[in-house]
Coordinates of C-alpha atoms and ligand atoms in Angstrom, one line a residue:
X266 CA 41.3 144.0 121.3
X267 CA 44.6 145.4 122.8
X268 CA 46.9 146.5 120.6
X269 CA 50.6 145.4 120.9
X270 CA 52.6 147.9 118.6
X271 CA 56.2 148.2 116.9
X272 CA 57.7 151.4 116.0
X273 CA 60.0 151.4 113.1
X274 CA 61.8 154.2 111.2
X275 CA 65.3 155.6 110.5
X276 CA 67.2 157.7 113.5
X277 CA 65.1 160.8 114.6
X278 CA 62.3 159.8 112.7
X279 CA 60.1 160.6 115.9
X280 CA 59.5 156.4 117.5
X281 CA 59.8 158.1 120.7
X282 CA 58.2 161.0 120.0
X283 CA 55.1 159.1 119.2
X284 CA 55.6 156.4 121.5
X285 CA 54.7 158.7 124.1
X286 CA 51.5 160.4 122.8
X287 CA 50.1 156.9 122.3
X288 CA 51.2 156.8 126.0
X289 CA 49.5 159.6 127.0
X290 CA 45.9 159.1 124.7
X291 CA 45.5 155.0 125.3
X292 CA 47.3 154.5 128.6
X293 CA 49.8 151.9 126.9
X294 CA 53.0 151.2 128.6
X295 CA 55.8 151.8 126.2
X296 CA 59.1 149.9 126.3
X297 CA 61.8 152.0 124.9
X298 CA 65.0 150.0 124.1
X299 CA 67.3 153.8 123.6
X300 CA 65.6 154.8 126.6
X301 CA 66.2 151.9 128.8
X302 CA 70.0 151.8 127.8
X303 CA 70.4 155.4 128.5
X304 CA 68.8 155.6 131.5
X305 CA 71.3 152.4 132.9
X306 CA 73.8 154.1 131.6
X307 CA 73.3 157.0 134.0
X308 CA 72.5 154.6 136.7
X309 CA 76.2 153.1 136.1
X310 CA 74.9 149.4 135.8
X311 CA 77.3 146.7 133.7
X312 CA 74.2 146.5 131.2
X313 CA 74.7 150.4 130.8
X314 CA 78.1 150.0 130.5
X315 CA 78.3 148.0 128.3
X316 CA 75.1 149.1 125.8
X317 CA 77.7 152.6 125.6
X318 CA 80.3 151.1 124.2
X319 CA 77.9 150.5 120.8
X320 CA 75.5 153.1 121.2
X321 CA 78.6 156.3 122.0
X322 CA 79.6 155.0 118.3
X323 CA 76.2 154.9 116.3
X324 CA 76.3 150.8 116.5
X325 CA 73.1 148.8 117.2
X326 CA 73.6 146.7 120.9
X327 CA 73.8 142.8 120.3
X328 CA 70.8 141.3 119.8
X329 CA 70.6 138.9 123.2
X330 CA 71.3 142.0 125.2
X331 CA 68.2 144.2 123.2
X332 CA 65.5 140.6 123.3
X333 CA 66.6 140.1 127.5
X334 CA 65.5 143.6 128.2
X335 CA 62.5 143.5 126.3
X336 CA 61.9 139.8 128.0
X337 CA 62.5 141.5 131.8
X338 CA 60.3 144.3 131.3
X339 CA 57.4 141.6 130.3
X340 CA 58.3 139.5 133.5
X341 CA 58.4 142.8 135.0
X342 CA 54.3 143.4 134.1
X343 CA 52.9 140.3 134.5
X344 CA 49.2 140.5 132.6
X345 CA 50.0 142.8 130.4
X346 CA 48.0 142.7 126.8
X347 CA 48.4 146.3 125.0
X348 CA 52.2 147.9 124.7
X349 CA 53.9 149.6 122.2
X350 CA 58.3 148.6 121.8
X351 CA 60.0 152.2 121.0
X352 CA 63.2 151.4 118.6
X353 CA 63.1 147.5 118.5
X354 CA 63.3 145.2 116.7
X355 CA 66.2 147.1 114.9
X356 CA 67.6 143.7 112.6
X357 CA 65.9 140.7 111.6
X358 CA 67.4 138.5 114.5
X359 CA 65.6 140.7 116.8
X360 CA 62.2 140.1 115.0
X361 CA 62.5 136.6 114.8
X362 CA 63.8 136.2 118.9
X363 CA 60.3 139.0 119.5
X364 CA 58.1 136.8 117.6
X365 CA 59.0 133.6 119.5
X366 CA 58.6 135.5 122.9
X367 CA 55.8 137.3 122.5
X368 CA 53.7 134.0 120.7
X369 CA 55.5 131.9 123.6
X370 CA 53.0 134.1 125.9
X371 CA 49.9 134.4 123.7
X372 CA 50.4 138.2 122.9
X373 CA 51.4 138.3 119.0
X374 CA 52.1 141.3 117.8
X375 CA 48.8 143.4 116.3
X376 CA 50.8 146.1 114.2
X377 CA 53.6 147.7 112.8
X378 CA 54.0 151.2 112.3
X379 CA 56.9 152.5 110.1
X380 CA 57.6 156.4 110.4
X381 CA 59.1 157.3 107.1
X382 CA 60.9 160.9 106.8
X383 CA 62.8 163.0 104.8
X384 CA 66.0 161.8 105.1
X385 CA 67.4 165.5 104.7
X386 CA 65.4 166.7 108.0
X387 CA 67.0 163.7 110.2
X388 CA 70.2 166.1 111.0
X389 CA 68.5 169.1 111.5
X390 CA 66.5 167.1 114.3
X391 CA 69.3 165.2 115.8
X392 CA 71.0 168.4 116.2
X393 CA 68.0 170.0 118.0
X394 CA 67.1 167.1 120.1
X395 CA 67.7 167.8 124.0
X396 CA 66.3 164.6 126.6
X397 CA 65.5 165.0 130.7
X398 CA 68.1 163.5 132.7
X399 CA 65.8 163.0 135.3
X400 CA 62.1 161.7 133.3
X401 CA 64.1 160.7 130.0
X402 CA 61.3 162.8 127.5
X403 CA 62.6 164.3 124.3
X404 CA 62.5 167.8 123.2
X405 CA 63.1 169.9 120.1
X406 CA 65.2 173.3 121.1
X407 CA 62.5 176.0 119.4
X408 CA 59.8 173.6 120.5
X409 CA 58.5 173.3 124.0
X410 CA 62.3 174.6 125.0
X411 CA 63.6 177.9 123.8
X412 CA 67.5 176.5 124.8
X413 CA 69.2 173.2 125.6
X414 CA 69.9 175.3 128.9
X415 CA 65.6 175.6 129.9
X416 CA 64.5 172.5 132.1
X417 CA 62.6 170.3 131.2
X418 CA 59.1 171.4 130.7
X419 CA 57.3 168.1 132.3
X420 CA 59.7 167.3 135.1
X421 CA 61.9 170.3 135.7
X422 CA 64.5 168.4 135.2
X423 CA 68.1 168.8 133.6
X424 CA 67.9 168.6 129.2
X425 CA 71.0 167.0 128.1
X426 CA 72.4 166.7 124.1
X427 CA 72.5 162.5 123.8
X428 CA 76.0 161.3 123.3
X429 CA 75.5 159.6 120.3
X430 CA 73.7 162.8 118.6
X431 CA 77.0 163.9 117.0
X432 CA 77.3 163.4 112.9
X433 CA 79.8 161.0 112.9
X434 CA 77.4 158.6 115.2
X435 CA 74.3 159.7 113.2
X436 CA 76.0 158.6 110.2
X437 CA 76.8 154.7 111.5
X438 CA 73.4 155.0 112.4
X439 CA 72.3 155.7 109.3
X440 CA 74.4 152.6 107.7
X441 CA 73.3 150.3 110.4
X442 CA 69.6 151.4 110.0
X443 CA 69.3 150.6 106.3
X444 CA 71.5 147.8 106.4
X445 CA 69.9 146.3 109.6
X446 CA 66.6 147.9 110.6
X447 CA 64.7 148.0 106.7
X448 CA 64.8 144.3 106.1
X449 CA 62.1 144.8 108.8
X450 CA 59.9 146.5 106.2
X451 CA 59.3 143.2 103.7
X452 CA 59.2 141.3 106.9
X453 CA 56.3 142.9 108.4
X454 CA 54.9 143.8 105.3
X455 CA 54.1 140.1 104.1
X456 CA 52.6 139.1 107.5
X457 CA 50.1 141.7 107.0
X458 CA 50.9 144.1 109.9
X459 CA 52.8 147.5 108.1
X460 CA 51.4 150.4 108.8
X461 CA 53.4 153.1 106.2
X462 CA 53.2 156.6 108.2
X463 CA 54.6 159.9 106.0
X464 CA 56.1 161.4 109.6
X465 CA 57.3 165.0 109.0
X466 CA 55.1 168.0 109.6
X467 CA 54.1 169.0 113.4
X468 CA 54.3 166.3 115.7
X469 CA 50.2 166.7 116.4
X470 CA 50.0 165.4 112.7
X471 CA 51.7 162.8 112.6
X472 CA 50.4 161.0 115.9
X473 CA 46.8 162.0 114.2
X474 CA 47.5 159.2 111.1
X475 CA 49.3 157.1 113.5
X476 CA 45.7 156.7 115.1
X477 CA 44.0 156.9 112.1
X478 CA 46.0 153.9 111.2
X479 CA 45.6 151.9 114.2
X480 CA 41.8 152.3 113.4
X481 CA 41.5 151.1 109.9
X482 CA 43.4 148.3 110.6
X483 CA 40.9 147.6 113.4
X484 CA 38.3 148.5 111.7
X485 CA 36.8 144.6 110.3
X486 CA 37.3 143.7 114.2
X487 CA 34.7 147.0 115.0
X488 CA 37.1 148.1 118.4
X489 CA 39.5 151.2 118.4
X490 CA 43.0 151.0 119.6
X491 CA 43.0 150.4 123.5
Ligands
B4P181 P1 66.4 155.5 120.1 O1 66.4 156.0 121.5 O2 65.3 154.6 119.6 O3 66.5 156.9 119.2 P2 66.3 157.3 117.7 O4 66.0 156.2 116.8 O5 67.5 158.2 117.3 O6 65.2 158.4 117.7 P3 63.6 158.4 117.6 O7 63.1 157.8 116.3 O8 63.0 157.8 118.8 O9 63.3 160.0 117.5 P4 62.7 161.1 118.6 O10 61.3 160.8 119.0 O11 63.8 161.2 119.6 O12 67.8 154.8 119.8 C1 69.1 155.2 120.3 C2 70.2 154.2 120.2 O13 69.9 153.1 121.1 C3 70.3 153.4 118.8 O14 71.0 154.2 117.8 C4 71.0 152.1 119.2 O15 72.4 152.3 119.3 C5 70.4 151.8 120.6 N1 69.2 150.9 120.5 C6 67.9 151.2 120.8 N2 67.1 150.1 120.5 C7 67.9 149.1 120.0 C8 67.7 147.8 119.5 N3 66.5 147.3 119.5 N4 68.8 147.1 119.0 C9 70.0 147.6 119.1 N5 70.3 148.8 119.5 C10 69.3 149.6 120.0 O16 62.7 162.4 117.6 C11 63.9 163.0 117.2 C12 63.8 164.5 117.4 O17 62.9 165.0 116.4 C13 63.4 165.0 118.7 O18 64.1 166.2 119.1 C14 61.9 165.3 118.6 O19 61.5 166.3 119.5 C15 61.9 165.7 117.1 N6 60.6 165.4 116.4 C16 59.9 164.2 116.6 N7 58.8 164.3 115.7 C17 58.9 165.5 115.1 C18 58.1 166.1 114.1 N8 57.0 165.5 113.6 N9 58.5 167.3 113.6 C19 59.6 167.9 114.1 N10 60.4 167.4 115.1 C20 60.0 166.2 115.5

């Protein structure tokens, strides 16, 4: 059975992080809401334009903008049954408007994985977070790159801080993440699909019980995640 995945947790809790090892170890296509916006924000486009004006500031984009991306990437891969959605749903609205979609085309979702951290580490890795310009991966400075100055590792692209890592957006994004995003937690939890993942320690870790998760829930169904 394919899996189709959500990735919940507070700011810099590591959904992209781990979006992309599952990426790399099951071949699943990840659609990354932050990363979409940024990357049309570089490309100039009135979507980009406008997602800045909320995301500069620490404030979640509107709801119909967030569901039509998520609806055009689908269109975009016709056939697809396994994916994993980096960063939405972020607010209720959002889960309900998913829901309808993805049942609307016969692919319900399979699981939800909430990263829960520390929230004293989340500043010390906002303010170490640098992403490529060119393939849109994220880094830790002291990681995989000894400065925000290094290129990127993967693409040799340019590392860039993101504009809304600065502590006065990390702290709206804080507000708008526990008044927003954890009303997700009940909501997932009492359809049966919350998978709780403690997500500090080294990044290898984490994505270890990610998949150790994705298996016991798959367990009584005798696949592993694909
Ligand atoms: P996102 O791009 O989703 O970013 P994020 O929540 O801040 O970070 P993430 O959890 O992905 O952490 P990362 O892997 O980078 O959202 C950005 C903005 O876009 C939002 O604030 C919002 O404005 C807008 N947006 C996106 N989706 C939306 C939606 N559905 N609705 C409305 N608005 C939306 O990891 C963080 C850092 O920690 C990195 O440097 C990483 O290298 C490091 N790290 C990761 N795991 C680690 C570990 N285990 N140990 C140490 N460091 C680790």
């Amino acid at each position: 059975m394919a899996h189709r995945i959500v990735l919940l947790g507070a700011p810099a809790s590591g959904k992209g992080t781990q979006a992309q090892l599952s990426n790399e170890h099951w071949s699943m296509p990840i659609i990354s809401t932050g990363e979409l916006l940024r990357r049309e924000h570089n490309l100039g486009t009135p979507l980009g334009l406008e997602a800045d004006r909320f995301t500069s500031l620490g404030k979640l984009v509107p709801d119909e903008v967030v569901v039509g991306s998520v609806e055009a990437w689908l269109d975009a891969q016709p056939g697809t049954k396994g994916f994993i959605l980096d960063g939405t749903p972020r607010t209720l609205g959002q889960a309900a408007a998913l829901d309808e979609l993805l049942c609307r085309r016969d692919i319900p979702l399979t699981d939800a994985v909430l990263l829960e951290i520390p929230p004293e580490v989340i500043p010390e890795r906002v303010r170490l977070r640098v992403v490529c310009g060119r393939c849109g991966r994220t880094f830790q400075v002291g990681d995989r790159v000894l400065s925000a100055q290094a290129a990127c590792p993967v693409c040799g692209g340019t590392l860039e801080r993101r504009k809304d890592d600065t502590a006065e957006a990390l702290a709206q994004r804080l507000e708008e993440y526990e008044q927003k995003t954890t009303p997700l937690i009940p909501f997932y939890d009492a359809r049966g699909l919350l998978r709780r993942i403690p997500a500090d320690g080294a990044v290898e870790a984490v994505f270890e019980r990610v998949c150790m998760a994705l298996e016991s829930a798959e367990k009584p169904r005798g696949e592993g995640p694909r």
